[in-house]
Amino acid sequence: MYKNQSRVRQWIDFLHELCHILRHSGDQRIMPEQYTKAQESEADNFVLYAAMPISMISQLRLPVRKNDAIHFLASIFNVPLYLAKRRLEQIQHRLCQGMLLTETVAQVEDSDHVRHSDHDDMRETKIYAYYDPADDLIAPSQFIIHVDHETLHTQEELIFSIDGPFEVVEDGQLENFIDSKPVKFFDLDYTSDGRISLKLSHLASRYYNSANKFVIQKRDIEELLRFYGDEF
């Protein structure tokens, strides 16, 4: 299969197939077409993140002109120009979305108004995973914890595994969680069986029992695991 292909093409195909191994299951030969298309689309996106990680791009000084930046990325990461163009546009899009989301959250807080959605009528705690398209797709970039009121008021901690399972939050659903409050590193702990402990008592006290949606950043989970000699 790879004998007559260039090294660049082999690398791109390898990353595409790696996504199928890491993220997908089932036999595409017997899957409904829409599932097959969804898996292929996700694998194509995975190639962008894996071939040009945001952690590496963020360390570079990109040229100001878009065309120059595309050629620069293509040269640095040894990828075709069309992939470098897609990755650059993707990051620019995510940065714009991030600024808009920040402005929206600020407006909500300034007006002291919390937008309620169907998610607020929670009878059990749910943990969601958000995969930022500007980051890799191997691990969630954020965990969103929606705690039911009884759990928040009666339990000292919430314990969960970083392996899930989690319900995935898509970009279009982020609006439902704009009133989420940040979890700080010292709100987290590591259990003896390798799970994460979220100290609900800290959150209830800090936010005066007025919040029940919280966001944990990937970097804080990584720092916690490194402290205990583990990895994400």
mmCIF file of N, CA, C and O in Angstrom, residues 130-176:
data_model
loop_
_atom_site.group_PDB
_atom_site.id
_atom_site.type_symbol
_atom_site.label_atom_id
_atom_site.label_comp_id
_atom_site.label_asym_id
_atom_site.label_seq_id
_atom_site.Cartn_x
_atom_site.Cartn_y
_atom_site.Cartn_z
ATOM 1 N N TYR A 130 -15.081 18.098 26.498
ATOM 2 C CA TYR A 130 -15.034 18.990 25.335
ATOM 3 C C TYR A 130 -13.672 18.856 24.671
ATOM 4 O O TYR A 130 -12.635 19.038 25.303
ATOM 5 N N TYR A 131 -13.682 18.534 23.385
ATOM 6 C CA TYR A 131 -12.458 18.416 22.593
ATOM 7 C C TYR A 131 -12.311 19.668 21.747
ATOM 8 O O TYR A 131 -13.037 19.858 20.771
ATOM 9 N N ASP A 132 -11.404 20.541 22.137
ATOM 10 C CA ASP A 132 -11.207 21.785 21.413
ATOM 11 C C ASP A 132 -10.562 21.486 20.059
ATOM 12 O O ASP A 132 -9.491 20.880 19.998
ATOM 13 N N PRO A 133 -11.183 21.907 18.948
ATOM 14 C CA PRO A 133 -10.607 21.636 17.620
ATOM 15 C C PRO A 133 -9.222 22.238 17.431
ATOM 16 O O PRO A 133 -8.479 21.797 16.563
ATOM 17 N N ALA A 134 -8.871 23.256 18.225
ATOM 18 C CA ALA A 134 -7.538 23.845 18.112
ATOM 19 C C ALA A 134 -6.495 23.028 18.855
ATOM 20 O O ALA A 134 -5.305 23.261 18.720
ATOM 21 N N ASP A 135 -6.939 22.073 19.636
ATOM 22 C CA ASP A 135 -6.046 21.194 20.394
ATOM 23 C C ASP A 135 -6.047 19.826 19.721
ATOM 24 O O ASP A 135 -6.617 19.640 18.654
ATOM 25 N N ASP A 136 -5.410 18.826 20.336
ATOM 26 C CA ASP A 136 -5.473 17.485 19.782
ATOM 27 C C ASP A 136 -6.800 16.833 20.170
ATOM 28 O O ASP A 136 -7.544 17.341 20.996
ATOM 29 N N LEU A 137 -7.084 15.692 19.562
ATOM 30 C CA LEU A 137 -8.332 14.990 19.847
ATOM 31 C C LEU A 137 -8.102 13.734 20.676
ATOM 32 O O LEU A 137 -8.999 12.922 20.826
ATOM 33 N N ILE A 138 -6.901 13.573 21.182
ATOM 34 C CA ILE A 138 -6.581 12.370 21.932
ATOM 35 C C ILE A 138 -7.210 12.417 23.323
ATOM 36 O O ILE A 138 -7.714 11.422 23.826
ATOM 37 N N ALA A 139 -7.188 13.574 23.947
ATOM 38 C CA ALA A 139 -7.772 13.733 25.278
ATOM 39 C C ALA A 139 -8.609 15.004 25.305
ATOM 40 O O ALA A 139 -8.338 15.945 24.561
ATOM 41 N N PRO A 140 -9.626 15.055 26.156
ATOM 42 C CA PRO A 140 -10.443 16.272 26.250
ATOM 43 C C PRO A 140 -9.604 17.466 26.691
ATOM 44 O O PRO A 140 -8.697 17.329 27.513
ATOM 45 N N SER A 141 -9.907 18.642 26.154
ATOM 46 C CA SER A 141 -9.224 19.854 26.596
ATOM 47 C C SER A 141 -9.903 20.434 27.830
ATOM 48 O O SER A 141 -9.291 21.206 28.572
ATOM 49 N N GLN A 142 -11.169 20.063 28.039
ATOM 50 C CA GLN A 142 -11.897 20.505 29.218
ATOM 51 C C GLN A 142 -12.872 19.420 29.669
ATOM 52 O O GLN A 142 -13.410 18.691 28.843
ATOM 53 N N PHE A 143 -13.065 19.358 30.978
ATOM 54 C CA PHE A 143 -14.142 18.548 31.545
ATOM 55 C C PHE A 143 -15.160 19.508 32.146
ATOM 56 O O PHE A 143 -14.787 20.414 32.892
ATOM 57 N N ILE A 144 -16.417 19.323 31.805
ATOM 58 C CA ILE A 144 -17.484 20.152 32.362
ATOM 59 C C ILE A 144 -18.308 19.275 33.304
ATOM 60 O O ILE A 144 -18.861 18.262 32.887
ATOM 61 N N ILE A 145 -18.348 19.664 34.562
ATOM 62 C CA ILE A 145 -19.048 18.887 35.581
ATOM 63 C C ILE A 145 -20.346 19.604 35.935
ATOM 64 O O ILE A 145 -20.320 20.752 36.392
ATOM 65 N N HIS A 146 -21.464 18.955 35.687
ATOM 66 C CA HIS A 146 -22.771 19.518 36.064
ATOM 67 C C HIS A 146 -23.283 18.708 37.251
ATOM 68 O O HIS A 146 -23.704 17.564 37.099
ATOM 69 N N VAL A 147 -23.229 19.318 38.422
ATOM 70 C CA VAL A 147 -23.522 18.609 39.671
ATOM 71 C C VAL A 147 -24.971 18.849 40.081
ATOM 72 O O VAL A 147 -25.427 19.999 40.126
ATOM 73 N N ASP A 148 -25.671 17.784 40.391
ATOM 74 C CA ASP A 148 -27.037 17.953 40.887
ATOM 75 C C ASP A 148 -26.977 18.573 42.280
ATOM 76 O O ASP A 148 -25.995 18.430 43.008
ATOM 77 N N HIS A 149 -28.037 19.278 42.659
ATOM 78 C CA HIS A 149 -28.015 20.075 43.883
ATOM 79 C C HIS A 149 -27.817 19.216 45.133
ATOM 80 O O HIS A 149 -27.097 19.605 46.059
ATOM 81 N N GLU A 150 -28.426 18.055 45.175
ATOM 82 C CA GLU A 150 -28.285 17.204 46.359
ATOM 83 C C GLU A 150 -26.842 16.776 46.565
ATOM 84 O O GLU A 150 -26.305 16.814 47.673
ATOM 85 N N THR A 151 -26.198 16.359 45.469
ATOM 86 C CA THR A 151 -24.793 15.947 45.554
ATOM 87 C C THR A 151 -23.909 17.108 45.987
ATOM 88 O O THR A 151 -23.020 16.958 46.833
ATOM 89 N N LEU A 152 -24.159 18.286 45.424
ATOM 90 C CA LEU A 152 -23.349 19.460 45.738
ATOM 91 C C LEU A 152 -23.457 19.825 47.217
ATOM 92 O O LEU A 152 -22.476 20.254 47.834
ATOM 93 N N HIS A 153 -24.626 19.636 47.792
ATOM 94 C CA HIS A 153 -24.859 20.068 49.164
ATOM 95 C C HIS A 153 -24.554 19.000 50.207
ATOM 96 O O HIS A 153 -24.385 19.323 51.391
ATOM 97 N N THR A 154 -24.471 17.752 49.794
ATOM 98 C CA THR A 154 -24.316 16.682 50.787
ATOM 99 C C THR A 154 -23.003 15.923 50.694
ATOM 100 O O THR A 154 -22.650 15.203 51.638
ATOM 101 N N GLN A 155 -22.270 16.060 49.603
ATOM 102 C CA GLN A 155 -21.045 15.281 49.438
ATOM 103 C C GLN A 155 -19.813 16.180 49.486
ATOM 104 O O GLN A 155 -19.821 17.295 48.955
ATOM 105 N N GLU A 156 -18.770 15.675 50.105
ATOM 106 C CA GLU A 156 -17.521 16.412 50.216
ATOM 107 C C GLU A 156 -16.739 16.404 48.903
ATOM 108 O O GLU A 156 -16.048 17.363 48.576
ATOM 109 N N GLU A 157 -16.835 15.297 48.151
ATOM 110 C CA GLU A 157 -16.050 15.177 46.933
ATOM 111 C C GLU A 157 -16.794 14.357 45.886
ATOM 112 O O GLU A 157 -17.714 13.598 46.200
ATOM 113 N N LEU A 158 -16.376 14.557 44.652
ATOM 114 C CA LEU A 158 -16.899 13.785 43.528
ATOM 115 C C LEU A 158 -15.715 13.091 42.880
ATOM 116 O O LEU A 158 -14.735 13.745 42.489
ATOM 117 N N ILE A 159 -15.775 11.773 42.747
ATOM 118 C CA ILE A 159 -14.657 10.995 42.207
ATOM 119 C C ILE A 159 -15.031 10.446 40.838
ATOM 120 O O ILE A 159 -16.113 9.895 40.657
ATOM 121 N N PHE A 160 -14.121 10.630 39.873
ATOM 122 C CA PHE A 160 -14.369 10.125 38.525
ATOM 123 C C PHE A 160 -13.057 9.712 37.873
ATOM 124 O O PHE A 160 -11.969 10.124 38.290
ATOM 125 N N SER A 161 -13.182 8.904 36.839
ATOM 126 C CA SER A 161 -12.015 8.446 36.085
ATOM 127 C C SER A 161 -11.849 9.302 34.844
ATOM 128 O O SER A 161 -12.834 9.654 34.178
ATOM 129 N N ILE A 162 -10.621 9.655 34.507
ATOM 130 C CA ILE A 162 -10.383 10.463 33.309
ATOM 131 C C ILE A 162 -10.607 9.647 32.039
ATOM 132 O O ILE A 162 -10.612 10.210 30.935
ATOM 133 N N ASP A 163 -10.815 8.348 32.179
ATOM 134 C CA ASP A 163 -11.093 7.499 31.016
ATOM 135 C C ASP A 163 -12.582 7.481 30.659
ATOM 136 O O ASP A 163 -12.977 6.846 29.689
ATOM 137 N N GLY A 164 -13.402 8.155 31.464
ATOM 138 C CA GLY A 164 -14.818 8.233 31.142
ATOM 139 C C GLY A 164 -15.613 7.042 31.650
ATOM 140 O O GLY A 164 -15.201 6.372 32.599
ATOM 141 N N PRO A 165 -16.775 6.810 31.020
ATOM 142 C CA PRO A 165 -17.264 7.447 29.790
ATOM 143 C C PRO A 165 -17.842 8.839 30.051
ATOM 144 O O PRO A 165 -18.358 9.109 31.131
ATOM 145 N N PHE A 166 -17.738 9.727 29.030
ATOM 146 C CA PHE A 166 -18.263 11.065 29.109
ATOM 147 C C PHE A 166 -19.158 11.347 27.915
ATOM 148 O O PHE A 166 -18.964 10.785 26.835
ATOM 149 N N GLU A 167 -20.098 12.230 28.122
ATOM 150 C CA GLU A 167 -20.889 12.742 27.008
ATOM 151 C C GLU A 167 -20.104 13.885 26.383
ATOM 152 O O GLU A 167 -19.647 14.792 27.085
ATOM 153 N N VAL A 168 -19.916 13.851 25.078
ATOM 154 C CA VAL A 168 -19.101 14.853 24.389
ATOM 155 C C VAL A 168 -19.924 16.105 24.117
ATOM 156 O O VAL A 168 -21.055 16.033 23.640
ATOM 157 N N VAL A 169 -19.348 17.261 24.425
ATOM 158 C CA VAL A 169 -19.978 18.550 24.153
ATOM 159 C C VAL A 169 -19.449 19.080 22.817
ATOM 160 O O VAL A 169 -18.236 19.200 22.627
ATOM 161 N N GLU A 170 -20.347 19.373 21.905
ATOM 162 C CA GLU A 170 -19.965 19.947 20.616
ATOM 163 C C GLU A 170 -19.917 21.467 20.723
ATOM 164 O O GLU A 170 -20.456 22.063 21.674
ATOM 165 N N ASP A 171 -19.275 22.121 19.740
ATOM 166 C CA ASP A 171 -19.145 23.576 19.760
ATOM 167 C C ASP A 171 -20.493 24.267 19.915
ATOM 168 O O ASP A 171 -20.634 25.244 20.647
ATOM 169 N N GLY A 172 -21.502 23.760 19.207
ATOM 170 C CA GLY A 172 -22.808 24.396 19.239
ATOM 171 C C GLY A 172 -23.515 24.280 20.574
ATOM 172 O O GLY A 172 -24.511 24.982 20.820
ATOM 173 N N GLN A 173 -23.008 23.417 21.471
ATOM 174 C CA GLN A 173 -23.628 23.227 22.781
ATOM 175 C C GLN A 173 -22.944 24.028 23.884
ATOM 176 O O GLN A 173 -23.425 24.054 25.023
ATOM 177 N N LEU A 174 -21.828 24.696 23.573
ATOM 178 C CA LEU A 174 -21.072 25.418 24.598
ATOM 179 C C LEU A 174 -21.892 26.514 25.260
ATOM 180 O O LEU A 174 -21.670 26.851 26.422
ATOM 181 N N GLU A 175 -22.847 27.057 24.510
ATOM 182 C CA GLU A 175 -23.673 28.126 25.054
ATOM 183 C C GLU A 175 -24.427 27.684 26.311
ATOM 184 O O GLU A 175 -24.719 28.490 27.194
ATOM 185 N N ASN A 176 -24.718 26.386 26.393
ATOM 186 C CA ASN A 176 -25.425 25.869 27.569
ATOM 187 C C ASN A 176 -24.570 25.887 28.830
ATOM 188 O O ASN A 176 -25.089 25.696 29.939
#
